[in-house]
Coordinates of C-alpha atoms in Angstrom, one line a residue:
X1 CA 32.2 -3.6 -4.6
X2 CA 32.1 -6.9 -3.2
X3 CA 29.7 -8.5 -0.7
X4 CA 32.2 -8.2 2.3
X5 CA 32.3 -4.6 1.5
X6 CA 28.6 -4.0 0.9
X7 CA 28.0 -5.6 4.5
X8 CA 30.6 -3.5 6.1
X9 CA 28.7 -0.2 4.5
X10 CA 25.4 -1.8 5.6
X11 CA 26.7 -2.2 9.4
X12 CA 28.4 1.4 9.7
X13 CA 24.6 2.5 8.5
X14 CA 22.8 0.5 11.2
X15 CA 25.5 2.0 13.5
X16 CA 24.5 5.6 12.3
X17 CA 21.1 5.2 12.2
X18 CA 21.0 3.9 15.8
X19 CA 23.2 7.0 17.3
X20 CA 21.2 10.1 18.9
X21 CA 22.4 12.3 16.5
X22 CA 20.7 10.7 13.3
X23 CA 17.4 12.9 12.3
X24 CA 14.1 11.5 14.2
X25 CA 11.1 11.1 11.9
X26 CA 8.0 13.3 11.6
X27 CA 5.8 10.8 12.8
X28 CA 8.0 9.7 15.7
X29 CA 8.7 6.9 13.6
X30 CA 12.5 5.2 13.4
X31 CA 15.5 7.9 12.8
X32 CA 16.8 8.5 9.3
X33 CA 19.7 10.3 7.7
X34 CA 19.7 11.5 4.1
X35 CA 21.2 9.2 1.4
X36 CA 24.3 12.0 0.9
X37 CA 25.0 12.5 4.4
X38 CA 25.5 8.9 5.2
X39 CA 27.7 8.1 2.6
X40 CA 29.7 11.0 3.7
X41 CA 29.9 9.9 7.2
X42 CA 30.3 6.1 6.3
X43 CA 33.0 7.1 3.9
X44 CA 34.8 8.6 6.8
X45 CA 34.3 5.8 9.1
X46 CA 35.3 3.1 7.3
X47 CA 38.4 5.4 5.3
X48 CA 37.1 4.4 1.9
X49 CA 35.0 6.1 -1.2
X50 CA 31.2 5.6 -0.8
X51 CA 29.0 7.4 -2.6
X52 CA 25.0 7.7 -2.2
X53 CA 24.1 5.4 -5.0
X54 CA 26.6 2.8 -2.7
X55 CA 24.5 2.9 0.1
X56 CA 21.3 2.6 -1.4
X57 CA 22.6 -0.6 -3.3
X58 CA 23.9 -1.9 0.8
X59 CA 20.6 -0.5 2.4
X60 CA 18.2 -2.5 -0.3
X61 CA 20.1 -5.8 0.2
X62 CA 18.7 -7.3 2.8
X63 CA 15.7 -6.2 5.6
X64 CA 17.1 -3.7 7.9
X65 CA 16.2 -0.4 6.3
X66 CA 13.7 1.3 4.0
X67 CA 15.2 3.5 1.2
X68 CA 12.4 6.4 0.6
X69 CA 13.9 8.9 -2.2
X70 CA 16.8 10.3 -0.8
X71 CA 16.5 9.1 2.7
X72 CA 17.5 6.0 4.6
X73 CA 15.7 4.4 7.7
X74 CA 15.9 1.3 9.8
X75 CA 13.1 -1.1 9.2
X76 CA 10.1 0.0 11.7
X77 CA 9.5 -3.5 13.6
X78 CA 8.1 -4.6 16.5
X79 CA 8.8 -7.7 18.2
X80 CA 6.0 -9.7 19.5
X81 CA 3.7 -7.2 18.7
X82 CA 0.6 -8.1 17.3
X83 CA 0.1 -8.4 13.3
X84 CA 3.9 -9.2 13.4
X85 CA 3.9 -12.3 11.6
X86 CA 7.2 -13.7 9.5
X87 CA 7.9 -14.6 6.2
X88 CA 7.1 -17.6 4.1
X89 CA 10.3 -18.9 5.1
X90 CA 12.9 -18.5 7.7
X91 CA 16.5 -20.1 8.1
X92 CA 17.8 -22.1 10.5
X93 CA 21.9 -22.3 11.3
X94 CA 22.9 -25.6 11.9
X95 CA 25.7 -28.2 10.9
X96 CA 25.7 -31.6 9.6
X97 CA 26.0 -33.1 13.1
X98 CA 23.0 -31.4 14.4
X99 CA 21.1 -32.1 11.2
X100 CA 21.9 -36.1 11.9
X101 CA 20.5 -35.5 15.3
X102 CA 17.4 -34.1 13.8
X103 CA 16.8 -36.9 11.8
X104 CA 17.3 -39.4 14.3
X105 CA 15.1 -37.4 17.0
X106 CA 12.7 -36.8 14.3
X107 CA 12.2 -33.3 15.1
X108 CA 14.1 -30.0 15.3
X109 CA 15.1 -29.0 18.4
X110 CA 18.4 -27.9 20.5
X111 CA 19.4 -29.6 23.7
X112 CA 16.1 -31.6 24.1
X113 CA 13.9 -28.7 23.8
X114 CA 16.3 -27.1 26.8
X115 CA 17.0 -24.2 24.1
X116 CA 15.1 -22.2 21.9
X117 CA 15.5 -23.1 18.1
X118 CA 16.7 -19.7 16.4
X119 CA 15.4 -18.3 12.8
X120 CA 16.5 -15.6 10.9
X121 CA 15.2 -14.1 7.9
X122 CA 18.2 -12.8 6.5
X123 CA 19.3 -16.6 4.7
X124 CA 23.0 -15.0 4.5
X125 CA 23.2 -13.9 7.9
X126 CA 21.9 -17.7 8.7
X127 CA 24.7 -19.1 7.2
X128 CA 27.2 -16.9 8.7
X129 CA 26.4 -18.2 11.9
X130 CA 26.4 -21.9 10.6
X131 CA 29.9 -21.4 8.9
X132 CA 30.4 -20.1 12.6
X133 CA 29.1 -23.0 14.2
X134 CA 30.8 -25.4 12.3
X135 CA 34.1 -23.8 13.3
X136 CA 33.5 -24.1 16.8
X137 CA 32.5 -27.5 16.5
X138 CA 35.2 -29.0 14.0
X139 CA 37.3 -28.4 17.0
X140 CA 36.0 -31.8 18.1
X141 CA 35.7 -33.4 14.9
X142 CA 35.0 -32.2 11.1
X143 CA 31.5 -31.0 10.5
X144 CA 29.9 -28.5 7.9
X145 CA 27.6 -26.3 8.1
X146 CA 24.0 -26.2 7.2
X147 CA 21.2 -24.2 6.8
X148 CA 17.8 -25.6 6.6
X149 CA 14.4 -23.8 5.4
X150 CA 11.9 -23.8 7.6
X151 CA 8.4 -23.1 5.9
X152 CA 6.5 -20.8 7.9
X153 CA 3.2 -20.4 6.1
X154 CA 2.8 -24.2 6.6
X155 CA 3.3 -23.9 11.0
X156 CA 1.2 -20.9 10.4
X157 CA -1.6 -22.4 8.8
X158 CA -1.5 -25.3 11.9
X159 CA -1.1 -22.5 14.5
X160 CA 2.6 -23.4 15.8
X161 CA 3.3 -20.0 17.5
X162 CA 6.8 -18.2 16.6
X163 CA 8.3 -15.7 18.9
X164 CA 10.6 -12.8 17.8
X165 CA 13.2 -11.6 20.0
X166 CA 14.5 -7.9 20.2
X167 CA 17.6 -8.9 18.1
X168 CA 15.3 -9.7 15.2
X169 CA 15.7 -13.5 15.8
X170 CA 12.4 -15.5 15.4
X171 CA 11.8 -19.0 17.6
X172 CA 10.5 -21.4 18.8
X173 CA 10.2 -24.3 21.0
X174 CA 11.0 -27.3 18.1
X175 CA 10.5 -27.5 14.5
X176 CA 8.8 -30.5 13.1
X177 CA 10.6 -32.2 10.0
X178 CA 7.5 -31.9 7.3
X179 CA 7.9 -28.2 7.9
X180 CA 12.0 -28.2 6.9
X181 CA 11.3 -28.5 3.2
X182 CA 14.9 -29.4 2.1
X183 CA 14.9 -32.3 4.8
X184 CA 12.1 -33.5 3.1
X185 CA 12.5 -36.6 0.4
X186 CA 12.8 -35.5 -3.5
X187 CA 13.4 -31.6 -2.6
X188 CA 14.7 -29.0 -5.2
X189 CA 14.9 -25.6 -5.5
X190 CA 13.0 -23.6 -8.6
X191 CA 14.4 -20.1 -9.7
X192 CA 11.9 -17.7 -11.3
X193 CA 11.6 -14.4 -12.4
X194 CA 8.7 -11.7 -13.0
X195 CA 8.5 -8.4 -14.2
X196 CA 5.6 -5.7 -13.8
X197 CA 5.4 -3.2 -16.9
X198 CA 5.0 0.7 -15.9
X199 CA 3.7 3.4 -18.0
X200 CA 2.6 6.8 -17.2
X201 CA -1.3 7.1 -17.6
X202 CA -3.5 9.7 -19.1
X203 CA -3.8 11.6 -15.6
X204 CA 0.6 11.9 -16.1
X205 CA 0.5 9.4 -12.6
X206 CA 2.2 5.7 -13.2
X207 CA 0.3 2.4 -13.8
X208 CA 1.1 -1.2 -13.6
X209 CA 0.5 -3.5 -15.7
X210 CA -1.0 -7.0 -14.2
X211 CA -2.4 -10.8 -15.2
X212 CA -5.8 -12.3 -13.6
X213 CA -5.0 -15.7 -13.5
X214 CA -7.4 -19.3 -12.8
X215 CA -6.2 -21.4 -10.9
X216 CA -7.9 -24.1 -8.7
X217 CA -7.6 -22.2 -5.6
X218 CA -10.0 -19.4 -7.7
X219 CA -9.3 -15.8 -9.7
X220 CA -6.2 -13.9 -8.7
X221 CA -4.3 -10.8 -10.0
X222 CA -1.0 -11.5 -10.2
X223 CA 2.3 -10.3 -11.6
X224 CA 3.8 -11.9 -14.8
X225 CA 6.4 -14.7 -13.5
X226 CA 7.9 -18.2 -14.7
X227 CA 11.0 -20.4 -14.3
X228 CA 14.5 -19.0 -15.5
X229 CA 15.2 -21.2 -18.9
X230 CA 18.9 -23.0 -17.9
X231 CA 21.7 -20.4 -18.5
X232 CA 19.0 -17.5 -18.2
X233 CA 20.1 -14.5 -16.5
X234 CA 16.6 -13.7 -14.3
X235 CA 16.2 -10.0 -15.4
X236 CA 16.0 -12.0 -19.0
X237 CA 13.1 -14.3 -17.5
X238 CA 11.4 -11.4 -16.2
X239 CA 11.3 -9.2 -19.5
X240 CA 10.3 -12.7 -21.8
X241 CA 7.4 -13.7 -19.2
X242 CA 5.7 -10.7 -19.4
X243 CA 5.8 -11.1 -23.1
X244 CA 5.0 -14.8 -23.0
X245 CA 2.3 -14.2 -20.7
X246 CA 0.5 -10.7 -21.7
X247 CA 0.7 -11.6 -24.9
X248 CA 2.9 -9.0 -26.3
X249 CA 6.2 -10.7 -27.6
X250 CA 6.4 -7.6 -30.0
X251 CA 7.3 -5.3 -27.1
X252 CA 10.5 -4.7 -26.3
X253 CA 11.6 -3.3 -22.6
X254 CA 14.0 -1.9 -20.5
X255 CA 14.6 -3.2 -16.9
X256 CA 14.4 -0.3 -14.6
X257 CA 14.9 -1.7 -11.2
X258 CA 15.7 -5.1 -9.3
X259 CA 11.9 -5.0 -6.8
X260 CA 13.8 -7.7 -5.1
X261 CA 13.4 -11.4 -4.4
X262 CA 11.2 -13.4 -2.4
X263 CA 11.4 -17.1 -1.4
X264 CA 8.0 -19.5 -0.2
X265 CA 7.9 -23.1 -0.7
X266 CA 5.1 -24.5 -2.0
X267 CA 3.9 -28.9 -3.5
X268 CA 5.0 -29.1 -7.0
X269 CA 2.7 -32.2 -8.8
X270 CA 3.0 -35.1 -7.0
X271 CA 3.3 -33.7 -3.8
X272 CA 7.1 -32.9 -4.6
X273 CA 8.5 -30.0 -1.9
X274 CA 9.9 -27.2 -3.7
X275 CA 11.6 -23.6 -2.1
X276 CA 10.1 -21.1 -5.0
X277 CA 13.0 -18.0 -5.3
X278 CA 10.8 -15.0 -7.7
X279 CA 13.0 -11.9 -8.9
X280 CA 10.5 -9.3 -9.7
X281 CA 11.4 -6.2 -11.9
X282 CA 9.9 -3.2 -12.9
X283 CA 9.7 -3.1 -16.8
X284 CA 9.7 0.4 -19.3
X285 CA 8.3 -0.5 -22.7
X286 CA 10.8 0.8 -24.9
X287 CA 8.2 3.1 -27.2
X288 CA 4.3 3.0 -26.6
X289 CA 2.0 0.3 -25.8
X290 CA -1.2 1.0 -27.2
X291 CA -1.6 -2.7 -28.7
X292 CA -4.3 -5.0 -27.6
X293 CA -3.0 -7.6 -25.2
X294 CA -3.6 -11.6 -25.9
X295 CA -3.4 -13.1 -22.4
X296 CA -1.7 -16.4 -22.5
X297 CA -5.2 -18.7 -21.8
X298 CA -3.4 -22.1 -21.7
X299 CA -1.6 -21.4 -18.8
X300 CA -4.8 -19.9 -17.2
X301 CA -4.6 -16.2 -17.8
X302 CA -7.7 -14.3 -18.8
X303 CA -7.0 -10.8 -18.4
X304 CA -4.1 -8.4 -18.4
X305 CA -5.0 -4.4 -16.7
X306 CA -3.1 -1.2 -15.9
X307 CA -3.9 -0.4 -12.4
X308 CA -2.9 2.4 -10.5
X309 CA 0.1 1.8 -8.0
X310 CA -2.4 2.0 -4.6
X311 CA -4.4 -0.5 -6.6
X312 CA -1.9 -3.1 -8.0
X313 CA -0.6 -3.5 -4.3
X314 CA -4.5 -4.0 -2.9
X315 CA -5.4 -6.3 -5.8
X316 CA -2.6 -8.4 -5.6
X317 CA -3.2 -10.9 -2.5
X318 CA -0.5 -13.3 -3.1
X319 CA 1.0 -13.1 0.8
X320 CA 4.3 -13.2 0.1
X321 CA 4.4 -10.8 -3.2
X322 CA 2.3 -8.1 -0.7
X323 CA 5.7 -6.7 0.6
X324 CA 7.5 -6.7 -3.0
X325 CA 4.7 -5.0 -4.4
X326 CA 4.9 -2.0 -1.6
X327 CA 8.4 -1.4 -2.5
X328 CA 7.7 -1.9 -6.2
X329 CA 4.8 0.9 -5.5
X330 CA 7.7 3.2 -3.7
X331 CA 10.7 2.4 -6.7
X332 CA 7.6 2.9 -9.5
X333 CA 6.5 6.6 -8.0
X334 CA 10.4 7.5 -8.4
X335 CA 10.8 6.5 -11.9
X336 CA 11.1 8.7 -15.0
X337 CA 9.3 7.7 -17.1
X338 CA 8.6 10.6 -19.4
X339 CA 10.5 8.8 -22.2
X340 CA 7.7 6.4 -22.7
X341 CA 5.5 8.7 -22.9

């Protein structure tokens, strides 16, 4: 199924999930529906086949909804509530014209600071609305549109407040440039890919497998990640830098399930700007892995440990790999993995 059609199943599923008729939640939390009954009603809807394995793959797309077993949800959120805080990054719709004016103003900002400058987190809803934008404006001249990524951890870390707004939408006031990263001089974008390794443990529960890495910032846990090779599929990247890494290029694996991606920017040497993109898997050693691990040491790793899913998501810190690893800790305690033994 294409995109087009995988955000038309995703909308009739916010539509559902908003109605009065949708389940309410034990805990008064958001409404759900099961993963069978919405495909059946979507189906009917939209007057096309969807099946329950259909809407899971629309519901885990983008940020909307939580996929728990068999049900669906929307997203609990609160706007401007406090401990809501945004992602690494955010995306800002724009065209080429406005982007010029930016430059030239030296700062981000719409009207003069008259109107609020809008962020989304969803980078293809972002550019929806600049492909949008830049229709309405070529109208009065040719112009394309743009979408800019604002790095959030960086305003955070200088205490420039950002507002959400009940559609979702963060803002703010203005933007400065040093926090656009590709309006910065010499950016690029890096592709990586990561994969944590679960087994069932002796107790019959799941474990994770995880690296303790040195860097100069001090001792982390972290999953297994690297940059794609060129012409490397990611799931490919994942699987080879958990062998690379762990030390275990004699184990072979199966890749179970797509976590998801995350995106933060971060200085590459040199002070280069660079938007980081990680694909993180969950890995099933194809067999047993009772071998001794040899942690990669020249790229700073000095241990490799099976934790158990509540403690691979408290040791890992990293804040934007916190929210993969909650969903990897939901996809993990769903797996069958009786085959590894």
């Amino acid at each position: 199924m294409s995109d087009t059609e995988l955000d038309r199943v995703a909308s009739a599923l916010g539509r559902l999930l908003r109605t009065d008729d949708a389940n309410g939640s034990s805990d008064g939390g958001p409404r759900r529906l099961t993963l069978d009954e919405a495909a059946a009603r979507i189906g009917e809807q939209l007057d096309i086949d969807v099946t329950p394995d259909l809407v899971r793959q629309a519901a885990t797309r983008g940020k909307r909804f939580e996929v728990h077993r068999d049900e669906v949800r929307l997203r609990r959120g609160r706007p401007n509530g406090p401990g809501s805080s945004p992602p690494d990054i955010l995306y800002h719709a724009c065209t080429e014209e406005q982007v010029r004016t930016y430059l030239a103003e030296g700062i981000v900002r719409v009207q003069g600071g008259a109107r609020p400058v809008f962020l989304s987190d969803d980078e293809t809803q972002a550019w929806r609305a600049a492909h949008r934008m830049a229709s309405e404006g070529s109208r009065g001249g040719a112009t394309e549109p743009r979408v800019l990524y604002v790095d959030t951890a960086r305003q955070r870390r200088r205490k420039l407040p950002l507002q959400r707004n009940r559609r979702g939408l963060w803002f703010a006031r203005q933007i400065g440039l040093p926090d656009v990263l590709n309006l910065r001089p010499d950016f690029a974008e890096q592709l990586s890919a990561g994969g944590i390794p679960v087994v069932l443990g002796p107790d019959g529960q799941p474990r994770m497998a995880l690296i303790r890495v040195t860097r100069r910032s001090g001792v982390t846990w972290e999953v297994a990640k690297g940059k794609l090779e060129p012409g490397e599929p990611p799931e490919w990247a994942g699987v080879r830098e958990v062998q690379e890494e762990m030390g275990i290029p004699q184990v072979d694996f199966d890749v179970k399930q797509l976590v998801g991606l995350v995106r933060y920017g971060f200085l590459a040497p040199g002070g280069l700007p660079r938007l980081k993109t990680v694909f993180l898997y969950l890995l099933q050693p194809r067999g047993t892995m009772d071998g001794r691990f040899s942690p990669s040491e020249r790229e700073g790793i000095k241990d490799v440990r099976w934790f158990t899913l509540d403690e691979a998501c408290d040791v890992v810190t990293h804040s934007s790999l916190r929210p993969l690893m909650r969903r990897a800790r939901r996809l993990a305690a769903d797996l069958d993995l009786r085959a590894a033994g």
